[in-house]
PDB file of C-alpha atoms in Angstrom:
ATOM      1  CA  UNK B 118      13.338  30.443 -46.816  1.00 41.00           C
ATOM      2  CA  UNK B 119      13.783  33.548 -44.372  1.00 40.00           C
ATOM      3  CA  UNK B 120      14.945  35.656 -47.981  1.00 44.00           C
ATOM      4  CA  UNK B 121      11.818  34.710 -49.151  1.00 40.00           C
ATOM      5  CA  UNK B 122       9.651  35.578 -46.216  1.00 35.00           C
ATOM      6  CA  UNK B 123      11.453  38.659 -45.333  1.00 38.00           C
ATOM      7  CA  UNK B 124      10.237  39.540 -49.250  1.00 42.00           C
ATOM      8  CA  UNK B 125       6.829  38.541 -48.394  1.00 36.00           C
ATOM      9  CA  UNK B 126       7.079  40.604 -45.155  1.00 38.00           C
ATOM     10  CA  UNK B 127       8.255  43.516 -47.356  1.00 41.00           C
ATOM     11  CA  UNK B 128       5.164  43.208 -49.710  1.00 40.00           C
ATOM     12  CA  UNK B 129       2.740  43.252 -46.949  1.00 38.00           C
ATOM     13  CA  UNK B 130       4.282  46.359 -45.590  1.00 39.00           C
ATOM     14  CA  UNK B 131       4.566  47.814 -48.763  1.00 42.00           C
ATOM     15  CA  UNK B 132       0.748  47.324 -49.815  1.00 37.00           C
ATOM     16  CA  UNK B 133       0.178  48.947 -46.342  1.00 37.00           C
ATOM     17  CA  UNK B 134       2.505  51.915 -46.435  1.00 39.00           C
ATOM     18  CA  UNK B 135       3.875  51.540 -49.691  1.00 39.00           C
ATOM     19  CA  UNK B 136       7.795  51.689 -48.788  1.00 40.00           C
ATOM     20  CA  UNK B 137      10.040  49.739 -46.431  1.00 40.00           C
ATOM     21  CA  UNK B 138      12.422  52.969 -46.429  1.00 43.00           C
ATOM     22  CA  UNK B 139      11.766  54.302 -42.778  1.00 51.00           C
ATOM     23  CA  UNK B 140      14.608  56.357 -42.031  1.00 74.00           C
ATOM     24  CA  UNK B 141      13.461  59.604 -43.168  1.00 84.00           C
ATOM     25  CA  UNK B 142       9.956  58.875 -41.614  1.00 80.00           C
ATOM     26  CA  UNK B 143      11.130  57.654 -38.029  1.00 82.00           C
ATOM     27  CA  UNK B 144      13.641  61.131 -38.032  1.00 86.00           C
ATOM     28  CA  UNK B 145      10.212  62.987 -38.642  1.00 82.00           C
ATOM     29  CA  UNK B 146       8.445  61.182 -36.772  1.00 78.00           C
ATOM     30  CA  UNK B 147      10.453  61.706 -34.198  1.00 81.00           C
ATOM     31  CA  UNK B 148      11.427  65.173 -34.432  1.00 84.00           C
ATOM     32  CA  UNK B 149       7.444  66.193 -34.325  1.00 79.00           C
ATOM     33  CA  UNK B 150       7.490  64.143 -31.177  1.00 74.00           C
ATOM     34  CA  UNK B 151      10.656  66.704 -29.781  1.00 84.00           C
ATOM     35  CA  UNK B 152       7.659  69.576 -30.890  1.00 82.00           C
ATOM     36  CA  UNK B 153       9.654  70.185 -33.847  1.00 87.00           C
ATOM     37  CA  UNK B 154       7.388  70.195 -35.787  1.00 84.00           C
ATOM     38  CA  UNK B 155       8.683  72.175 -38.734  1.00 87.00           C
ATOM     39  CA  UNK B 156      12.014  69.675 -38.857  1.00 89.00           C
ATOM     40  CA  UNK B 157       9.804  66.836 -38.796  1.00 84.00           C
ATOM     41  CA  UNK B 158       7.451  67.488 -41.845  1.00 86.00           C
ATOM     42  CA  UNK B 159      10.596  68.555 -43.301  1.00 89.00           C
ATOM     43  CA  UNK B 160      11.615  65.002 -42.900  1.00 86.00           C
ATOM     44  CA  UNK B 161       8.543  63.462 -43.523  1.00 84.00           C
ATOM     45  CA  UNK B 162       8.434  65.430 -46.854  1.00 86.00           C
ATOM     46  CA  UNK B 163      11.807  63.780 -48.077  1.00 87.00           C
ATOM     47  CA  UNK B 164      10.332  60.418 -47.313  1.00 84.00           C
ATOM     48  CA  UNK B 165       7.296  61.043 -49.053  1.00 82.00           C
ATOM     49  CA  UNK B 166       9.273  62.038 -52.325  1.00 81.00           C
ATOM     50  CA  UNK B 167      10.581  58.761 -52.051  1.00 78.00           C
ATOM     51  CA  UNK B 168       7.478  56.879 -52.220  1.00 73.00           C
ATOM     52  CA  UNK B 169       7.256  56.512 -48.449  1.00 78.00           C
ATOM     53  CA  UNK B 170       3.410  56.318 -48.622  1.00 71.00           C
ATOM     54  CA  UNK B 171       2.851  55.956 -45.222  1.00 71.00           C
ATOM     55  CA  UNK B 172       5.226  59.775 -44.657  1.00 81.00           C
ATOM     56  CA  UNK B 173       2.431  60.725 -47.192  1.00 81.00           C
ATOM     57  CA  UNK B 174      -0.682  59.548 -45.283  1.00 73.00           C
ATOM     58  CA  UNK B 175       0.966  61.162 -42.322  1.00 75.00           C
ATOM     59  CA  UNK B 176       1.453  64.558 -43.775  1.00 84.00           C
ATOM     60  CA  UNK B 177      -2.237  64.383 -45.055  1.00 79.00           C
ATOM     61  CA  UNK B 178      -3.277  63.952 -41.274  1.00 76.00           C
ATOM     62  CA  UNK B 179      -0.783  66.530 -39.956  1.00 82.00           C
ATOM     63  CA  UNK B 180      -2.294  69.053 -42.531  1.00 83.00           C
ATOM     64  CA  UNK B 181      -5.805  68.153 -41.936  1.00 77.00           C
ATOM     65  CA  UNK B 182      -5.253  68.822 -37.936  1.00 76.00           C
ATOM     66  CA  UNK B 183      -3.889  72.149 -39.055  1.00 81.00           C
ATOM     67  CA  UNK B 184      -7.006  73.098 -40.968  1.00 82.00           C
ATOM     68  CA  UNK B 185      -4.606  72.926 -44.392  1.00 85.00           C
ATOM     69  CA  UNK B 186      -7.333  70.870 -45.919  1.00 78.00           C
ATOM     70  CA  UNK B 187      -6.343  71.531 -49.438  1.00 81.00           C
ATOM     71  CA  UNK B 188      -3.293  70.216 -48.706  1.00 83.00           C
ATOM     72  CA  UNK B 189      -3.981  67.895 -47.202  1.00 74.00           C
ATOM     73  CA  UNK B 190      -6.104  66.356 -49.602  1.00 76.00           C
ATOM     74  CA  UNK B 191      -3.937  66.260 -52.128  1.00 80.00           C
ATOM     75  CA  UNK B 192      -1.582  64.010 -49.919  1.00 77.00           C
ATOM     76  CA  UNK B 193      -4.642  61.892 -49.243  1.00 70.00           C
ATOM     77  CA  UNK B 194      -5.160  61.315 -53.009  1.00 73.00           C
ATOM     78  CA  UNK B 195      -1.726  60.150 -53.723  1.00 73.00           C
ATOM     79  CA  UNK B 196      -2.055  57.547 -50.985  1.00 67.00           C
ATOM     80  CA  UNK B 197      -5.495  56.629 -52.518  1.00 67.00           C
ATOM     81  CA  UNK B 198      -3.863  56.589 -56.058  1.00 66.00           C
ATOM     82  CA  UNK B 199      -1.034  54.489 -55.580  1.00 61.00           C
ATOM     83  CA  UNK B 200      -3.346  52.133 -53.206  1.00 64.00           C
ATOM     84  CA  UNK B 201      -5.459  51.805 -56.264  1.00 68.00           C
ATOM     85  CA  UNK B 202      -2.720  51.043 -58.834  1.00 67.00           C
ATOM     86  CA  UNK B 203      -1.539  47.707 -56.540  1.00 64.00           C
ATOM     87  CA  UNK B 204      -5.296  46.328 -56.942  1.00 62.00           C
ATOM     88  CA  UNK B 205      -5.214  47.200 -60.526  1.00 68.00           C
ATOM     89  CA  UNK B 206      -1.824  45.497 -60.887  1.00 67.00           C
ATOM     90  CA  UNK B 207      -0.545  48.710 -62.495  1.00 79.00           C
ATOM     91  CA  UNK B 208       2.307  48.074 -59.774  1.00 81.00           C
ATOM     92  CA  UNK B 209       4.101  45.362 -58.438  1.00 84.00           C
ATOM     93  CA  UNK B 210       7.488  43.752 -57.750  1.00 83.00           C
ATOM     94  CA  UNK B 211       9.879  42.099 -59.393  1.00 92.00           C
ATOM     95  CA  UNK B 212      13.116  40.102 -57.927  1.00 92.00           C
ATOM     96  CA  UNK B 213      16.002  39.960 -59.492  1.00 95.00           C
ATOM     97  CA  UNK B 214      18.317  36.964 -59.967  1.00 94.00           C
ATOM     98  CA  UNK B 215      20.237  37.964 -63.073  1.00 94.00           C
ATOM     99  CA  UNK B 216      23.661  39.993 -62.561  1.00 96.00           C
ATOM    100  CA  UNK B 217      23.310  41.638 -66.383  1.00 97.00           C
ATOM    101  CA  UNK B 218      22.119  45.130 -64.477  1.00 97.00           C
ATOM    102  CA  UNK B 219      24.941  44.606 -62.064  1.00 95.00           C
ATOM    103  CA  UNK B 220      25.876  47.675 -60.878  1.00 93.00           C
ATOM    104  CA  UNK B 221      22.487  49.166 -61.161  1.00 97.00           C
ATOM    105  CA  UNK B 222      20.592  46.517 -59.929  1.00 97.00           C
ATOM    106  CA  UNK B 223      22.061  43.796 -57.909  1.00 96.00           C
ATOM    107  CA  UNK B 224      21.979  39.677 -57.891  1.00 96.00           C
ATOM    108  CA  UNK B 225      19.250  39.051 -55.020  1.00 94.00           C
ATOM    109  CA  UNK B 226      17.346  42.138 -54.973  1.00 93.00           C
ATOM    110  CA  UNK B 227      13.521  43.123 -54.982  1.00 90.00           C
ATOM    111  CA  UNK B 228      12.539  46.204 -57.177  1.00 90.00           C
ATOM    112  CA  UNK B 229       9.076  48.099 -57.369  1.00 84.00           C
ATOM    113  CA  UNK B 230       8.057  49.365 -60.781  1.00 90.00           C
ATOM    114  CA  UNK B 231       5.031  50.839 -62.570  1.00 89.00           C
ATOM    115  CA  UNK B 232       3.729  50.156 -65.519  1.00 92.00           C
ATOM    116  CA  UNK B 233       3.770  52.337 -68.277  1.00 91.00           C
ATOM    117  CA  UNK B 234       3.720  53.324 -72.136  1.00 88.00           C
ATOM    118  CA  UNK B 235       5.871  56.161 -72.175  1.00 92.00           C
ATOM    119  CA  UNK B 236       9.176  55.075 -72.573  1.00 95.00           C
ATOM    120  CA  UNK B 237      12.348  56.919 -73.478  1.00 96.00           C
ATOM    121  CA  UNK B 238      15.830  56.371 -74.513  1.00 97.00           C
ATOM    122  CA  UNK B 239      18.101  55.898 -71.537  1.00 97.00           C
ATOM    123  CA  UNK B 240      15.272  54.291 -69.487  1.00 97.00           C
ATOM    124  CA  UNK B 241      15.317  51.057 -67.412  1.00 98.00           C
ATOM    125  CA  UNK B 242      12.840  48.554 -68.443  1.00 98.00           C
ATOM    126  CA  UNK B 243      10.735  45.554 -67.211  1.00 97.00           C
ATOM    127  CA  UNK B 244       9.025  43.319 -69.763  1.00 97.00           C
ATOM    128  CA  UNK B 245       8.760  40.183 -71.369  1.00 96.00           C
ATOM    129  CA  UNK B 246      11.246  38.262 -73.325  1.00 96.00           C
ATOM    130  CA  UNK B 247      10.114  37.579 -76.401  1.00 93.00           C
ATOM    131  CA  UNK B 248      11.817  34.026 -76.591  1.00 93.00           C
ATOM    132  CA  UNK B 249       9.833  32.944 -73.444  1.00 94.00           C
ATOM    133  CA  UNK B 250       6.403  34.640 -72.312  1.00 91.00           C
ATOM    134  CA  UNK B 251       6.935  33.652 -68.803  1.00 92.00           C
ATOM    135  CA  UNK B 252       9.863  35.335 -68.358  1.00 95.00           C
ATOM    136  CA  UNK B 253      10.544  39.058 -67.617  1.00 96.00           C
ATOM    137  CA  UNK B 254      13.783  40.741 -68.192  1.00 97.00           C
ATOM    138  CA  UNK B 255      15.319  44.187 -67.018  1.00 98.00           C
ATOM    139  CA  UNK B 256      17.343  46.170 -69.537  1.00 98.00           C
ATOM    140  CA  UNK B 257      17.529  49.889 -70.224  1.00 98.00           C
ATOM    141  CA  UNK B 258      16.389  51.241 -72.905  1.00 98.00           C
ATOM    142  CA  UNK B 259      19.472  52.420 -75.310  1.00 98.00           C
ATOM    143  CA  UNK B 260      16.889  53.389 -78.939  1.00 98.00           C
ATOM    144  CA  UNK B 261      13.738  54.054 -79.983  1.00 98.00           C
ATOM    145  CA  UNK B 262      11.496  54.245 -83.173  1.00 97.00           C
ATOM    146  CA  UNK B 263      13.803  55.357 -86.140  1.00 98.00           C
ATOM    147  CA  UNK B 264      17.359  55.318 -84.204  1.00 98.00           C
ATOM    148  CA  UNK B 265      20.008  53.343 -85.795  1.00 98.00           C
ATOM    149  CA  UNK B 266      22.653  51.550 -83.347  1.00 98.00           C
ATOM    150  CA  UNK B 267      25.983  49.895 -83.668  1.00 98.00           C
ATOM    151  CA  UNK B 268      28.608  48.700 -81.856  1.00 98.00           C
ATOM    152  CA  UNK B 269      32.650  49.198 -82.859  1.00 97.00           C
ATOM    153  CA  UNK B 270      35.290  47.597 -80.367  1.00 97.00           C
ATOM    154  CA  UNK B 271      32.644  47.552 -77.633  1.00 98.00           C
ATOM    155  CA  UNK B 272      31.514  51.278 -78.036  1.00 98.00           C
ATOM    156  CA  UNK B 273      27.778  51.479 -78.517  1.00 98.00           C
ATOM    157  CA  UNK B 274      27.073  54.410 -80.825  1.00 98.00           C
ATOM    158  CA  UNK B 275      23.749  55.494 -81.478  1.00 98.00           C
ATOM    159  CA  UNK B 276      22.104  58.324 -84.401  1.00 98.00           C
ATOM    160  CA  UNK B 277      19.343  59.372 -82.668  1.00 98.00           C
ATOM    161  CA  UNK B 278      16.204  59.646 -85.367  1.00 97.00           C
ATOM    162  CA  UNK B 279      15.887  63.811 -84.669  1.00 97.00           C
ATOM    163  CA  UNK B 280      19.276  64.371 -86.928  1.00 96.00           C
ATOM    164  CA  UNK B 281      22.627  66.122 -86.467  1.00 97.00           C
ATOM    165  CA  UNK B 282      21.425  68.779 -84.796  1.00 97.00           C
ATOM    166  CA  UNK B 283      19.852  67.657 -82.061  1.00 97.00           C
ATOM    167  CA  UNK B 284      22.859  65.428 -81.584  1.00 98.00           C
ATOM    168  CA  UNK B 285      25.479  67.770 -81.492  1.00 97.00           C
ATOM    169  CA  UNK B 286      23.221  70.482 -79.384  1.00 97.00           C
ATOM    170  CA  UNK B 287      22.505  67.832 -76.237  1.00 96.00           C
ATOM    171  CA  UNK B 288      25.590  65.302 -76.915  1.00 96.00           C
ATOM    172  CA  UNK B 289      28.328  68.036 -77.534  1.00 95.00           C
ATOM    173  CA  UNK B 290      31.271  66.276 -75.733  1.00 95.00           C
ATOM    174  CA  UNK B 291      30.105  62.735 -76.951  1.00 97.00           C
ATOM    175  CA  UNK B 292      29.426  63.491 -80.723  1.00 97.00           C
ATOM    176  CA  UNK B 293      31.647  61.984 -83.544  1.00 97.00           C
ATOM    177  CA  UNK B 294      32.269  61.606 -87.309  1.00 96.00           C
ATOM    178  CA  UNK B 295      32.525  58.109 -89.085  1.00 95.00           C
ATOM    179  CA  UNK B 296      32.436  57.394 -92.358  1.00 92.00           C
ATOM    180  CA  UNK B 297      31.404  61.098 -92.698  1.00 93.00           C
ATOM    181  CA  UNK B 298      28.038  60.306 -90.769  1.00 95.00           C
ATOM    182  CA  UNK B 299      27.482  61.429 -87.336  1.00 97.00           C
ATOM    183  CA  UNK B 300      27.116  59.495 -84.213  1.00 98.00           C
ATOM    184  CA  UNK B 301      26.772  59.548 -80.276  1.00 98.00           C
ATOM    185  CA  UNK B 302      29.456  57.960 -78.768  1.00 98.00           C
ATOM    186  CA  UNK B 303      28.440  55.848 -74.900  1.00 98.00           C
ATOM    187  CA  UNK B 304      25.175  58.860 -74.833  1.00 97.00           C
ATOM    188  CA  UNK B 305      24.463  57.171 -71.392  1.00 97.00           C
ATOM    189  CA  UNK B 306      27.600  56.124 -70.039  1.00 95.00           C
ATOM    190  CA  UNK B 307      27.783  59.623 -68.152  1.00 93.00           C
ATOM    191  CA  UNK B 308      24.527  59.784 -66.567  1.00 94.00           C
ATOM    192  CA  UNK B 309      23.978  56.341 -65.589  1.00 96.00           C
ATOM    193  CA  UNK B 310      27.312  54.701 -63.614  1.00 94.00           C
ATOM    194  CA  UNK B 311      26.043  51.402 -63.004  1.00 96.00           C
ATOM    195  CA  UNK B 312      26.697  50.619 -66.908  1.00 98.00           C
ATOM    196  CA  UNK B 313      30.357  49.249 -67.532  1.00 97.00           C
ATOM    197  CA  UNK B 314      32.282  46.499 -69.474  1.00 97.00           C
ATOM    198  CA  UNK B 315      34.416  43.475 -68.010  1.00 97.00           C
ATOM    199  CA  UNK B 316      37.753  44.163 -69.015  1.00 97.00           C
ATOM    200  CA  UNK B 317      38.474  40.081 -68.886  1.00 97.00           C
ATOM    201  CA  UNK B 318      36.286  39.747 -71.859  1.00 97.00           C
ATOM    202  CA  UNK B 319      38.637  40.494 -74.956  1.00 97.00           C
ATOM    203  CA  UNK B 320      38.208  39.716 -79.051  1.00 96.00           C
ATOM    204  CA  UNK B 321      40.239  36.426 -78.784  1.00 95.00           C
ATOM    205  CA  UNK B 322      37.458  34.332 -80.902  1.00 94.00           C
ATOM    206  CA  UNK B 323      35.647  32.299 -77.682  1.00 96.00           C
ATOM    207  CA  UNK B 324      33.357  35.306 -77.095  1.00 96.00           C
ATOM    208  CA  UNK B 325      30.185  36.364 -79.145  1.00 97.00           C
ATOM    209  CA  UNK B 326      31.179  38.950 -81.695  1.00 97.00           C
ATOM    210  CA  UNK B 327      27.994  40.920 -81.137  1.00 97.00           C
ATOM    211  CA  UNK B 328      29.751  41.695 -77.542  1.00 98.00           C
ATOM    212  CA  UNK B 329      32.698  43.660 -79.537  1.00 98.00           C
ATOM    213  CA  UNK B 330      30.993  44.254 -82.998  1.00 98.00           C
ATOM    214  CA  UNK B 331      27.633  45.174 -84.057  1.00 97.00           C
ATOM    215  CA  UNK B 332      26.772  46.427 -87.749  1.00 97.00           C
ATOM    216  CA  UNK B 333      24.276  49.371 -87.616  1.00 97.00           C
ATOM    217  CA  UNK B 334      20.805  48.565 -87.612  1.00 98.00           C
ATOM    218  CA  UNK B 335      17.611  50.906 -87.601  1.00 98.00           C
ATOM    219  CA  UNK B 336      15.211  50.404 -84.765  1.00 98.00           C
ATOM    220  CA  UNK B 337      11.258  49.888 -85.954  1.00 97.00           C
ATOM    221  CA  UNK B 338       8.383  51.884 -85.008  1.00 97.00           C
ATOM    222  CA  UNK B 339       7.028  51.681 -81.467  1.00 95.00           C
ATOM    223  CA  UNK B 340      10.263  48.757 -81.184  1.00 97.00           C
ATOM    224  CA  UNK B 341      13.386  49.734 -78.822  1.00 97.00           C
ATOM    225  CA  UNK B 342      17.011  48.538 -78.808  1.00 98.00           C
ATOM    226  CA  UNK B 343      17.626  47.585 -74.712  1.00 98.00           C
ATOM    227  CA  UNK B 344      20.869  46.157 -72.915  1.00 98.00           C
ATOM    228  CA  UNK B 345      21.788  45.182 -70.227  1.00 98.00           C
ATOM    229  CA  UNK B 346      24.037  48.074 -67.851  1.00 98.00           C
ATOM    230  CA  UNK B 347      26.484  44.641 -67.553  1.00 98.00           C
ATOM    231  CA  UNK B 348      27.425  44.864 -70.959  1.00 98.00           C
ATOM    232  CA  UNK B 349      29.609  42.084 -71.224  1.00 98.00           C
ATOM    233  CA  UNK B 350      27.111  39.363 -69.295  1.00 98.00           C
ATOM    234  CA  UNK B 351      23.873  40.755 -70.689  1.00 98.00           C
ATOM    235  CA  UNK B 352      21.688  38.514 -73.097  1.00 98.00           C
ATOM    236  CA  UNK B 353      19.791  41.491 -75.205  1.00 98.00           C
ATOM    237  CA  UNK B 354      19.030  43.076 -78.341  1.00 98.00           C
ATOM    238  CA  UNK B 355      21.998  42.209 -79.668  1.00 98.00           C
ATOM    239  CA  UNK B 356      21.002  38.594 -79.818  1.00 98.00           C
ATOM    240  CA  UNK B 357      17.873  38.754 -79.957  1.00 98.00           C
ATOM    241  CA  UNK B 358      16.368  41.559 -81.541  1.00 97.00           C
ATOM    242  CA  UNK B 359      13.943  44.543 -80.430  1.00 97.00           C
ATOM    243  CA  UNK B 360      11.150  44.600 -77.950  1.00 97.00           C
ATOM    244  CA  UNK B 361       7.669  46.133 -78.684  1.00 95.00           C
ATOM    245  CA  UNK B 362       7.132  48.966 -76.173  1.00 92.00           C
ATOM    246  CA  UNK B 363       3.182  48.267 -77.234  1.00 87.00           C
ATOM    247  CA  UNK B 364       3.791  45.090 -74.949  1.00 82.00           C
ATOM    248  CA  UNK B 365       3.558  44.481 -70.980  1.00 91.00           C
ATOM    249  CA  UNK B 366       6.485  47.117 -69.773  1.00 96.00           C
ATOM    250  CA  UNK B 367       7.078  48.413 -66.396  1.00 96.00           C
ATOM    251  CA  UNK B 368       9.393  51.096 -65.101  1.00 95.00           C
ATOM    252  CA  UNK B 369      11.541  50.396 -61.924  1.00 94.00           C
ATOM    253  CA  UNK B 370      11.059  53.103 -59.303  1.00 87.00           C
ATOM    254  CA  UNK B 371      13.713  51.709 -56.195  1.00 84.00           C
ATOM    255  CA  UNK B 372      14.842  49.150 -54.082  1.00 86.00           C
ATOM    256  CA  UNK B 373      12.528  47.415 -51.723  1.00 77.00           C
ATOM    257  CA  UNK B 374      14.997  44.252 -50.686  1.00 82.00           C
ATOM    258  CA  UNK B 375      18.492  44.206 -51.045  1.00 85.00           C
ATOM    259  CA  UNK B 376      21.242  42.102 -48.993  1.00 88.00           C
ATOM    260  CA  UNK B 377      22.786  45.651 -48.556  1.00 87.00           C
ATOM    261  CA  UNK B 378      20.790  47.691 -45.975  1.00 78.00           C
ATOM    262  CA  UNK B 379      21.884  50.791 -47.508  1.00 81.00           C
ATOM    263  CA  UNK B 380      20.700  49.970 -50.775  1.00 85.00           C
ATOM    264  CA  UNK B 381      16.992  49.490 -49.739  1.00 76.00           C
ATOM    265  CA  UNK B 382      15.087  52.823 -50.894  1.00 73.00           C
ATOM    266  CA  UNK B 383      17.410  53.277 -53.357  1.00 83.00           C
ATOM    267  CA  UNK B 384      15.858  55.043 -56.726  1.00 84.00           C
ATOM    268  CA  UNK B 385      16.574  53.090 -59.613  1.00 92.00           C
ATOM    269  CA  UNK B 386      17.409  55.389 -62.945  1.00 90.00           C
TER     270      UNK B 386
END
């Protein structure tokens, strides 16, 4: 009961000011207090990049008093903006109670995301599972339109639809021959550390195969291939087939509720 009014609490605040992150804007606020004012913005600036909309609204003021009105107008219009896409529902929050995003996104924690249509390989994801309508799941992105995927002893390999070239110019370190065809080998296992596999999981027959093995498969148009950061305790295209990025999809931006204090402003990538 107190979880779920604390997350209630954190809603109102966040239709208000549009963040519960406050660090950043208490330092600045408090610095422009002191009369240092130059600190303070400085600090108010970080928490506005964070989508501390209430550091924004501040700035907008500060500038206005300062006769910066161009500036300070544009601050004023991303307050309005953002304002506008919670009435539209273009925004809203999600909780999560799954661990298949553990380490990304934690068991127990409240996320903000946007919707959108522009999607891209590597990307987390909010949308809904196409087994049950009511339900919304939180994957990342791993294909897109004309990709083929497989998996081989747990390693997800991917030929990304632009060809061998554009493989072997961005994935230099990562790129690999089989079966005299080239391949991507983990492309997002580098830049994104929250995605891992459970060791205690092993090829001993009681596990799904499509955990260990997947044959290659070509993703359709406008269709991605997601999973789950969790790999080994993620229910996902590999069982279920591709989502339609055409559908209801949101983007996370960060943490607005989490059991760890530290994680709470976090931005989710």
């Amino acid at each position: 009961m107190a979880k779920k009014f604390f997350s209630f609490f954190v809603f109102v605040v966040i239709v208000f000011s549009y963040s519960l992150q406050a660090d950043e804007y208490s330092d600045g606020m408090n610095e422009i207090k002191k009369g240092n004012a130059e600190i303070g913005m400085s600090y108010l600036k970080i928490a506005s990049s964070k989508g501390n909309y209430k550091a924004t609204y501040m700035l907008g003021l500060i500038y206005e008093k300062t006769g910066d009105y161009k500036t300070a107008s544009e601050y004023f219009k991303q307050t309005t903006e953002w304002g506008n896409l919670f009435k539209e529902n273009k925004v809203r929050t999600f909780s999560n109670t799954s661990g298949n995003m553990k380490n990304t996104i934690q068991i127990g924690e409240d996320i903000l995301a946007i919707k959108t249509n522009d999607i891209k390989r590597g990307d987390l994801i909010i949308f809904i599972y196409p087994k049950d309508q009511k339900t919304f799941y939180t994957k990342r992105c791993i294909a897109t339109s004309g990709d083929t995927v497989m998996i081989k002893d747990k390693d997800l390999y991917v030929k990304f639809s632009e060809g061998n070239e554009f493989m072997l110019a961005n994935y230099p370190k990562q790129t690999i021959e089989i079966n005299k065809q080239t391949w991507v080998k983990n492309p997002y296992s580098s830049s994104h550390k929250g995605i891992h596999n459970d060791p205690s999981i092993i090829n001993n027959g009681t596990q799904p195969q499509e955990l260990f093995n997947f044959l290659p498969v070509v993703i359709p148009q406008d269709e991605c291939f997601v999973m789950g950061d969790n790999r080994d305790h993620s229910n996902d295209s590999r069982f279920w087939g591709t989502v339609k990025l055409k559908g209801e999809i949101y983007k996370p931006l960060f943490v607005i509720y989490s059991n760890n204090p530290q994680r709470v402003g976090l931005e989710l990538k």
